[in-house]
CSV table of C-alpha atoms in Angstrom, one decimal:
chain,number,residue,atom,x,y,z
A,1,MET,CA,-8.0,12.9,-28.4
A,2,LEU,CA,-11.7,12.5,-27.8
A,3,LEU,CA,-11.3,8.7,-27.9
A,4,LEU,CA,-8.4,8.8,-25.5
A,5,HIS,CA,-10.4,11.0,-23.0
A,6,GLN,CA,-13.2,8.4,-23.2
A,7,GLY,CA,-10.8,5.6,-22.3
A,8,ARG,CA,-11.1,4.1,-25.8
A,9,ALA,CA,-7.3,3.7,-26.5
A,10,GLU,CA,-7.6,0.8,-29.0
A,11,GLN,CA,-9.9,2.9,-31.3
A,12,ALA,CA,-7.6,5.9,-30.9
A,13,GLU,CA,-4.7,3.8,-31.9
A,14,GLN,CA,-6.5,2.8,-35.1
A,15,GLU,CA,-7.3,6.4,-36.0
A,16,LEU,CA,-3.8,7.6,-35.3
A,17,ARG,CA,-2.2,4.8,-37.4
A,18,ARG,CA,-4.5,5.9,-40.3
A,19,VAL,CA,-3.1,9.4,-40.0
A,20,LEU,CA,0.5,8.1,-40.0
A,21,GLN,CA,-0.1,6.1,-43.1
A,22,HIS,CA,-0.8,9.4,-44.9
A,23,ASP,CA,1.9,11.3,-43.1
A,24,PRO,CA,4.6,9.3,-41.4
A,25,ASN,CA,6.3,12.5,-40.2
A,26,ASP,CA,3.4,13.9,-38.2
A,27,ALA,CA,5.0,14.5,-34.8
A,28,LEU,CA,1.7,15.2,-33.1
A,29,ALA,CA,0.2,11.8,-34.3
A,30,HIS,CA,3.3,10.0,-33.1
A,31,ALA,CA,3.0,11.7,-29.7
A,32,TRP,CA,-0.7,10.9,-29.3
A,33,LEU,CA,-0.1,7.3,-30.5
A,34,GLY,CA,2.5,7.0,-27.8
A,35,MET,CA,-0.2,8.1,-25.3
A,36,ALA,CA,-2.6,5.5,-26.5
A,37,LEU,CA,0.0,2.8,-26.3
A,38,LEU,CA,0.8,3.9,-22.7
A,39,ASP,CA,-2.8,3.5,-21.9
A,40,LEU,CA,-2.7,0.0,-23.4
A,41,GLY,CA,0.4,-0.9,-21.3
A,42,ARG,CA,2.7,-1.3,-24.4
A,43,LEU,CA,5.4,0.7,-22.9
A,44,ALA,CA,8.4,0.0,-25.2
A,45,GLU,CA,6.3,0.6,-28.3
A,46,ALA,CA,4.9,3.8,-26.8
A,47,GLN,CA,8.4,5.0,-25.9
A,48,GLN,CA,9.5,4.4,-29.5
A,49,HIS,CA,6.7,6.6,-31.0
A,50,VAL,CA,7.3,9.3,-28.4
A,51,GLU,CA,11.0,9.4,-29.2
A,52,THR,CA,10.1,9.6,-32.9
A,53,ALA,CA,7.9,12.7,-32.1
A,54,ILE,CA,10.8,14.3,-30.3
A,55,GLY,CA,13.1,13.7,-33.2
A,56,LEU,CA,10.6,15.3,-35.6
A,57,ALA,CA,9.7,18.3,-33.4
A,58,PRO,CA,12.2,18.7,-30.5
A,59,GLU,CA,10.7,22.1,-29.7
A,60,TYR,CA,7.4,20.5,-28.8
A,61,ASP,CA,7.1,19.9,-25.0
A,62,PHE,CA,4.3,17.3,-24.9
A,63,PRO,CA,6.3,14.3,-26.1
A,64,TYR,CA,8.9,14.9,-23.4
A,65,TYR,CA,6.0,14.6,-20.8
A,66,LEU,CA,4.9,11.3,-22.4
A,67,LEU,CA,8.5,10.1,-22.4
A,68,SER,CA,8.7,10.8,-18.7
A,69,LEU,CA,5.6,8.7,-18.2
A,70,ALA,CA,7.0,5.8,-20.2
A,71,HIS,CA,10.3,5.8,-18.3
A,72,GLN,CA,8.4,6.1,-15.0
A,73,ARG,CA,6.2,3.1,-15.7
A,74,GLN,CA,9.3,1.1,-16.6
A,75,HIS,CA,10.9,2.1,-13.2
A,76,ARG,CA,13.6,4.3,-14.7
A,77,LEU,CA,13.2,7.3,-12.4
A,78,THR,CA,16.4,9.1,-13.4
A,79,GLU,CA,15.5,9.1,-17.1
A,80,ALA,CA,11.9,10.0,-16.3
A,81,GLN,CA,13.0,13.1,-14.3
A,82,GLN,CA,15.3,14.2,-17.1
A,83,ALA,CA,12.5,14.0,-19.6
A,84,ILE,CA,10.0,15.9,-17.4
A,85,GLU,CA,12.6,18.6,-16.7
A,86,GLN,CA,13.0,19.0,-20.4
A,87,ALA,CA,9.2,19.4,-20.8
A,88,LEU,CA,9.2,22.1,-18.1
A,89,ALA,CA,12.1,23.9,-19.7
A,90,LEU,CA,9.9,24.2,-22.8
A,91,ASP,CA,6.7,25.0,-20.9
A,92,PRO,CA,7.3,26.0,-17.3
A,93,ALA,CA,3.6,26.9,-16.7
A,94,ASP,CA,2.0,23.5,-17.3
A,95,PRO,CA,0.7,22.1,-13.9
A,96,ASN,CA,0.7,18.5,-15.2
A,97,TYR,CA,4.4,18.6,-15.8
A,98,HIS,CA,5.1,20.0,-12.2
A,99,HIS,CA,2.8,17.2,-10.9
A,100,VAL,CA,4.8,14.5,-12.6
A,101,LEU,CA,8.1,16.0,-11.4
A,102,GLY,CA,6.7,16.1,-7.9
A,103,LEU,CA,5.6,12.4,-8.1
A,104,LEU,CA,9.1,11.4,-9.2
A,105,ARG,CA,10.6,13.3,-6.3
A,106,PHE,CA,8.1,11.8,-3.9
A,107,GLN,CA,9.0,8.3,-5.1
A,108,ARG,CA,12.6,9.0,-4.2
A,109,GLY,CA,11.6,10.2,-0.7
A,110,GLN,CA,12.4,13.9,-1.5
A,111,TRP,CA,9.3,15.3,0.3
A,112,GLU,CA,10.5,19.0,0.3
A,113,GLY,CA,11.4,18.9,-3.4
A,114,ALA,CA,8.0,17.2,-4.2
A,115,LEU,CA,6.2,19.8,-2.2
A,116,ARG,CA,8.0,22.6,-4.1
A,117,ALA,CA,6.9,21.0,-7.5
A,118,ALA,CA,3.3,20.7,-6.3
A,119,GLU,CA,3.2,24.3,-5.2
A,120,ALA,CA,4.8,25.4,-8.5
A,121,GLY,CA,2.0,23.6,-10.3
A,122,LEU,CA,-0.6,25.3,-8.1
A,123,GLN,CA,0.8,28.7,-9.0
A,124,SER,CA,-0.2,28.0,-12.6
A,125,ASP,CA,-3.5,26.5,-11.6
A,126,ALA,CA,-4.8,26.9,-8.1
A,127,GLU,CA,-7.5,24.3,-8.6
A,128,HIS,CA,-5.3,21.6,-10.0
A,129,VAL,CA,-6.6,18.7,-8.0
A,130,ASP,CA,-3.6,16.4,-8.7
A,131,CYS,CA,-1.1,19.0,-7.4
A,132,LEU,CA,-3.4,19.6,-4.4
A,133,GLY,CA,-3.4,15.9,-3.7
A,134,LEU,CA,0.3,15.6,-4.0
A,135,ARG,CA,0.8,18.6,-1.8
A,136,GLY,CA,-1.4,16.9,0.8
A,137,ARG,CA,0.7,13.7,0.7
A,138,CYS,CA,4.0,15.7,1.0
A,139,LEU,CA,2.7,17.8,3.9
A,140,ALA,CA,1.6,14.6,5.7
A,141,ARG,CA,5.1,13.1,5.3
A,142,LEU,CA,6.7,16.3,6.6
A,143,GLY,CA,4.5,16.1,9.8
A,144,ARG,CA,2.2,19.0,8.8
A,145,THR,CA,-1.0,17.0,9.2
A,146,PRO,CA,-3.5,19.8,9.5
A,147,GLU,CA,-2.2,21.5,6.4
A,148,ALA,CA,-2.3,18.2,4.6
A,149,ASN,CA,-5.9,17.6,5.5
A,150,ASP,CA,-6.8,21.2,4.4
A,151,SER,CA,-5.1,20.6,1.0
A,152,LEU,CA,-7.0,17.3,0.4
A,153,ALA,CA,-10.3,18.8,1.5
A,154,GLN,CA,-9.7,21.7,-0.9
A,155,ALA,CA,-9.1,19.2,-3.8
A,156,LEU,CA,-12.3,17.3,-2.9
A,157,ARG,CA,-14.3,20.6,-2.9
A,158,TYR,CA,-13.0,21.4,-6.4
A,159,ASP,CA,-13.7,17.9,-7.7
A,160,PRO,CA,-15.6,15.6,-5.3
A,161,ASP,CA,-15.5,12.7,-7.9
A,162,ASP,CA,-11.8,12.7,-8.6
A,163,ALA,CA,-10.5,9.2,-7.9
A,164,GLY,CA,-6.9,10.3,-7.5
A,165,THR,CA,-7.8,12.7,-4.7
A,166,HIS,CA,-9.7,10.0,-2.8
A,167,ALA,CA,-6.7,7.7,-3.2
A,168,ASP,CA,-4.4,10.4,-1.9
A,169,ALA,CA,-6.6,10.9,1.1
A,170,GLY,CA,-6.5,7.1,1.6
A,171,TRP,CA,-2.7,7.0,1.6
A,172,VAL,CA,-2.5,9.9,4.0
A,173,ALA,CA,-4.9,8.2,6.4
A,174,LEU,CA,-3.1,4.8,6.0
A,175,GLU,CA,0.3,6.2,6.8
A,176,ALA,CA,-1.2,7.9,9.8
A,177,GLY,CA,-2.5,4.6,11.2
A,178,ARG,CA,-6.2,5.2,10.3
A,179,HIS,CA,-6.6,2.1,8.2
A,180,ARG,CA,-10.5,2.0,8.4
A,181,GLN,CA,-10.7,5.5,7.1
A,182,ALA,CA,-8.2,4.7,4.4
A,183,LEU,CA,-10.3,1.7,3.3
A,184,ASP,CA,-13.3,4.0,2.8
A,185,HIS,CA,-11.2,6.4,0.7
A,186,PHE,CA,-9.8,3.7,-1.5
A,187,ARG,CA,-13.2,2.1,-2.0
A,188,ASP,CA,-14.5,5.5,-3.0
A,189,ALA,CA,-11.6,5.9,-5.5
A,190,LEU,CA,-12.2,2.5,-7.0
A,191,ARG,CA,-15.9,3.1,-7.4
A,192,ARG,CA,-15.1,6.2,-9.4
A,193,GLN,CA,-12.2,4.7,-11.4
A,194,PRO,CA,-12.2,0.8,-11.1
A,195,THR,CA,-9.0,0.5,-13.2
A,196,SER,CA,-6.8,2.8,-10.9
A,197,ASN,CA,-3.7,0.8,-9.8
A,198,TYR,CA,-2.9,3.6,-7.4
A,199,ALA,CA,-6.1,3.1,-5.5
A,200,ARG,CA,-6.0,-0.7,-5.8
A,201,GLU,CA,-2.5,-0.8,-4.3
A,202,GLY,CA,-3.7,1.4,-1.5
A,203,LEU,CA,-6.7,-0.9,-0.9
A,204,VAL,CA,-4.4,-3.9,-0.6
A,205,GLU,CA,-2.2,-2.1,1.9
A,206,ALA,CA,-5.3,-1.0,3.9
A,207,LEU,CA,-6.6,-4.6,4.0
A,208,LYS,CA,-3.2,-5.9,5.2
A,209,ALA,CA,-3.2,-3.1,7.9
A,210,ARG,CA,-6.2,-4.8,9.6
A,211,TYR,CA,-3.5,-7.1,11.1
A,212,TRP,CA,-1.8,-5.3,14.0
A,213,LEU,CA,1.6,-6.7,13.2
A,214,TYR,CA,1.5,-5.3,9.6
A,215,ARG,CA,0.1,-2.1,10.9
A,216,ALA,CA,3.0,-1.6,13.3
A,217,PHE,CA,5.5,-2.5,10.6
A,218,LEU,CA,3.9,-0.1,8.2
A,219,ARG,CA,4.2,2.8,10.7
A,220,PHE,CA,7.8,1.8,11.2
A,221,THR,CA,8.4,1.8,7.4
A,222,VAL,CA,6.9,5.2,7.0
A,223,TRP,CA,9.1,6.5,9.8
A,224,THR,CA,12.3,5.1,8.3
A,225,GLU,CA,11.4,6.4,4.8
A,226,ASN,CA,11.2,9.9,6.4
A,227,LEU,CA,14.8,9.5,7.6
A,228,GLY,CA,16.2,9.5,4.1
A,229,GLY,CA,18.2,6.7,2.3
A,230,GLY,CA,21.6,7.2,3.9
A,231,THR,CA,20.2,7.6,7.4
A,232,ARG,CA,18.0,4.6,7.0
A,233,ARG,CA,20.9,2.4,6.0
A,234,LEU,CA,22.9,3.6,9.0
A,235,LEU,CA,20.0,2.8,11.3
A,236,PHE,CA,19.8,-0.8,10.1
A,237,LEU,CA,23.5,-1.2,10.2
A,238,GLY,CA,23.5,0.3,13.7
A,239,LEU,CA,20.8,-2.1,14.8
A,240,TYR,CA,22.8,-5.1,13.5
A,241,VAL,CA,25.9,-4.0,15.4
A,242,LEU,CA,23.9,-3.3,18.6
A,243,VAL,CA,22.4,-6.8,18.5
A,244,ARG,CA,25.9,-8.3,18.2
A,245,PHE,CA,26.9,-6.6,21.5
A,246,VAL,CA,23.5,-6.9,23.2
A,247,PRO,CA,22.2,-10.4,22.3
A,248,VAL,CA,19.1,-10.0,24.5
A,249,LEU,CA,17.7,-7.7,21.7
A,250,LEU,CA,17.8,-10.5,19.1
A,251,PRO,CA,14.1,-11.6,19.7
A,252,LEU,CA,13.1,-8.0,18.7
A,253,TYR,CA,15.6,-7.7,15.9
A,254,LEU,CA,14.9,-10.9,14.0
A,255,PRO,CA,11.1,-10.3,13.5
A,256,LEU,CA,12.0,-6.8,12.1
A,257,VAL,CA,14.4,-8.3,9.6
A,258,PHE,CA,11.9,-11.0,8.6
A,259,MET,CA,9.1,-8.4,8.1
A,260,SER,CA,11.4,-6.1,6.1
A,261,TRP,CA,12.0,-8.9,3.6
A,262,PHE,CA,8.7,-10.9,3.7
A,263,ALA,CA,5.9,-8.7,5.0
A,264,ASP,CA,4.4,-8.2,1.6
A,265,PRO,CA,4.3,-11.8,0.3
A,266,MET,CA,3.3,-13.1,3.7
A,267,PHE,CA,0.4,-10.8,4.2
A,268,ASN,CA,-0.6,-11.0,0.6
A,269,GLY,CA,-0.8,-14.7,1.1
A,270,LEU,CA,-3.2,-14.1,4.0
A,271,LEU,CA,-5.3,-11.9,1.7
A,272,LEU,CA,-5.6,-14.9,-0.7
A,273,LEU,CA,-7.6,-16.6,1.9
A,274,ASN,CA,-10.1,-13.6,1.9
A,275,SER,CA,-12.5,-13.4,-0.9
A,276,TYR,CA,-12.4,-9.6,-1.0
A,277,GLY,CA,-8.7,-9.4,-0.6
A,278,ARG,CA,-8.1,-12.1,-3.2
A,279,HIS,CA,-9.7,-9.9,-6.0
A,280,ALA,CA,-7.8,-6.8,-4.8
A,281,LEU,CA,-4.4,-8.4,-5.3
A,282,SER,CA,-2.7,-8.0,-8.7
A,283,ALA,CA,-1.5,-11.1,-10.7
A,284,ALA,CA,2.1,-10.2,-9.7
A,285,GLN,CA,1.2,-10.0,-6.0
A,286,ARG,CA,-0.7,-13.3,-6.1
A,287,ARG,CA,2.3,-14.9,-7.8
A,288,GLN,CA,4.8,-13.6,-5.3
A,289,ALA,CA,2.6,-14.8,-2.4
A,290,LEU,CA,2.3,-18.3,-3.9
A,291,VAL,CA,6.0,-18.6,-4.7
A,292,PHE,CA,6.8,-17.4,-1.2
A,293,ALA,CA,4.5,-19.9,0.5
A,294,GLY,CA,5.7,-22.8,-1.8
A,295,VAL,CA,9.4,-22.2,-1.3
A,296,LEU,CA,9.1,-21.6,2.4
A,297,ALA,CA,7.1,-24.8,2.9
A,298,GLY,CA,9.4,-26.8,0.6
A,299,GLY,CA,12.6,-25.6,2.4
A,300,GLY,CA,11.0,-26.1,5.9
A,301,VAL,CA,9.8,-29.6,5.1
A,302,LEU,CA,13.3,-30.6,3.7
A,303,LEU,CA,15.0,-29.3,6.8
A,304,ALA,CA,12.5,-31.0,9.1
A,305,LEU,CA,13.1,-34.3,7.3
A,306,SER,CA,16.9,-33.9,7.5
A,307,SER,CA,16.6,-34.5,11.2
A,308,ILE,CA,16.0,-38.1,10.4
A,309,ASP,CA,19.5,-39.8,10.0
A,310,SER,CA,18.6,-41.8,6.9
A,311,VAL,CA,17.7,-38.6,5.0
A,312,ALA,CA,20.0,-36.1,6.6
A,313,TRP,CA,21.4,-35.3,3.2
A,314,LEU,CA,18.2,-33.4,2.4
A,315,GLY,CA,19.3,-30.6,4.8
A,316,PRO,CA,21.5,-28.7,2.3
A,317,MET,CA,18.8,-28.7,-0.3
A,318,GLY,CA,16.3,-27.3,2.3
A,319,GLY,CA,18.9,-24.7,3.2
A,320,GLY,CA,19.4,-23.7,-0.4
A,321,LEU,CA,15.7,-23.2,-0.9
A,322,LEU,CA,15.4,-21.1,2.2
A,323,ALA,CA,18.3,-19.0,1.1
A,324,ALA,CA,16.7,-18.6,-2.3
A,325,LEU,CA,13.6,-17.3,-0.7
A,326,PHE,CA,15.3,-13.9,-0.3
A,327,PRO,CA,16.2,-13.2,-3.9
A,328,PHE,CA,13.0,-14.9,-5.2
A,329,THR,CA,10.9,-12.5,-3.2
A,330,VAL,CA,12.9,-9.6,-4.6
A,331,ALA,CA,12.5,-10.9,-8.2
A,332,LEU,CA,8.8,-11.2,-7.9
A,333,ARG,CA,8.2,-7.8,-6.3
A,334,PRO,CA,5.9,-5.6,-8.4
A,335,ASN,CA,7.4,-2.3,-9.7
A,336,GLN,CA,10.9,-3.7,-9.8
A,337,THR,CA,13.6,-2.6,-12.2
A,338,ALA,CA,14.6,-5.2,-14.9
A,339,ARG,CA,18.2,-5.3,-13.7
A,340,ARG,CA,17.4,-5.9,-10.1
A,341,THR,CA,14.9,-8.6,-11.1
A,342,ARG,CA,17.5,-10.4,-13.4
A,343,TRP,CA,20.2,-10.5,-10.7
A,344,ALA,CA,17.7,-11.7,-8.1
A,345,TRP,CA,16.7,-14.6,-10.3
A,346,VAL,CA,20.4,-15.4,-10.9
A,347,ALA,CA,21.1,-15.4,-7.2
A,348,GLY,CA,18.1,-17.5,-6.3
A,349,VAL,CA,18.8,-20.2,-8.9
A,350,ALA,CA,22.5,-20.2,-7.8
A,351,PHE,CA,21.4,-20.9,-4.1
A,352,VAL,CA,19.1,-23.7,-5.2
A,353,VAL,CA,21.9,-25.3,-7.3
A,354,LEU,CA,24.4,-25.0,-4.5
A,355,GLY,CA,21.9,-26.6,-2.1
A,356,ILE,CA,21.3,-29.5,-4.5
A,357,ALA,CA,25.1,-29.9,-4.9
A,358,GLY,CA,25.5,-29.9,-1.2
A,359,SER,CA,22.9,-32.7,-0.8
A,360,VAL,CA,24.6,-34.8,-3.5
A,361,LEU,CA,28.0,-34.3,-1.9
A,362,ALA,CA,26.6,-35.1,1.5
A,363,LEU,CA,25.9,-38.7,0.1
A,364,ALA,CA,29.6,-39.0,-0.9
A,365,ALA,CA,31.7,-39.4,2.2
A,366,PRO,CA,35.1,-38.9,0.3
A,367,ALA,CA,33.8,-35.5,-0.8
A,368,ALA,CA,33.6,-34.0,2.7
A,369,ASP,CA,36.0,-31.2,2.0
A,370,LEU,CA,34.2,-30.2,-1.2
A,371,TYR,CA,30.9,-30.4,0.7
A,372,LYS,CA,32.2,-27.9,3.2
A,373,GLY,CA,33.4,-25.6,0.4
A,374,VAL,CA,30.0,-25.7,-1.3
A,375,MET,CA,28.1,-25.0,1.9
A,376,GLY,CA,30.5,-22.2,2.8
A,377,LEU,CA,30.0,-20.7,-0.5
A,378,LEU,CA,26.2,-20.9,-0.1
A,379,LEU,CA,26.4,-19.2,3.3
A,380,VAL,CA,28.7,-16.4,2.1
A,381,GLY,CA,26.7,-15.8,-1.0
A,382,TRP,CA,23.5,-15.6,1.0
A,383,LEU,CA,24.9,-13.1,3.5
A,384,ALA,CA,26.5,-11.1,0.7
A,385,TYR,CA,23.2,-10.9,-1.2
A,386,ILE,CA,21.3,-9.7,1.8
A,387,TRP,CA,23.7,-6.9,2.6
A,388,ILE,CA,24.2,-5.8,-1.0
A,389,THR,CA,20.4,-5.7,-1.6
A,390,ALA,CA,19.8,-3.8,1.6
A,391,LEU,CA,22.5,-1.2,0.9
A,392,VAL,CA,22.2,-0.6,-2.8
């Protein structure tokens, strides 16, 4: 436990494995080994040991808490919520458990439910800074800004060096449009905890918010998230229908659609040109930005070349690449479920293959009907993917 609190997870793992060599049925050792492996990012292995601990001592609440963290970091929010609710059923007074439940609800846009969880944690420990920070974020999303600021200020009074609270304050400032203030908070958080992904992700968003277009899109995104999932889908569907009947709105609608799909990789690509921003991006964000730029450039060049009669057959290939840009962007998003990633790769590769097939068939005059069928399939598949991804 001491080694884990000192951030020395590898040494903690070695000690715990020695314990388990002497007693393979030590539930506590399996649980703490799971926590060490979570810190090391070995999520599947961590989950295995935590589940072993639950099997050995199902009346022990702590392994359910760790199981919830394992599921959460693998983007399985439903399973994570079930596990933390089981931990709370065994120990309803632990503020850490209420905090995790609140975070899961917050990730699902359930601001009121997340606020209730944070306040339940504060009933057990009025100075629990994580619950105070979460409470501040929930209040900000509910439009209760003065109360949100008071909650965050209170957390900082209790622990001025808590990186999580500084990051919470940064997110609240960022979502309110105060990107310079947000940058200061995220930098303070990273100075105190350089390995905090929560603060690093906020820093990246704050750096992108220096561009007015991204800043406006971020405010729009926060507003739509406050509407709830069903209302948000109806909004975008209504905008699509409205544009069909009022074509003059198309120049406003198309940038919104483009930003909703490609804002992250496009502006992450701009950060790659900035020495400070380049180091703030994660490996996944850099990869997504580079793939986006490469596929967009490749598809654009092929379409441009297809305007020349002698190489007009390159057009379908360029169209396939541009269609694949949508699923490839989804597949490379950080914090994505494995299932969604897998289907995105399948769709992207299928669009590229259809584009190549279209170019080959374009060279064969007798295959005109087959060419039209392949290109029709590409168009229908692309439209279906966009709508299914937007609605699911």
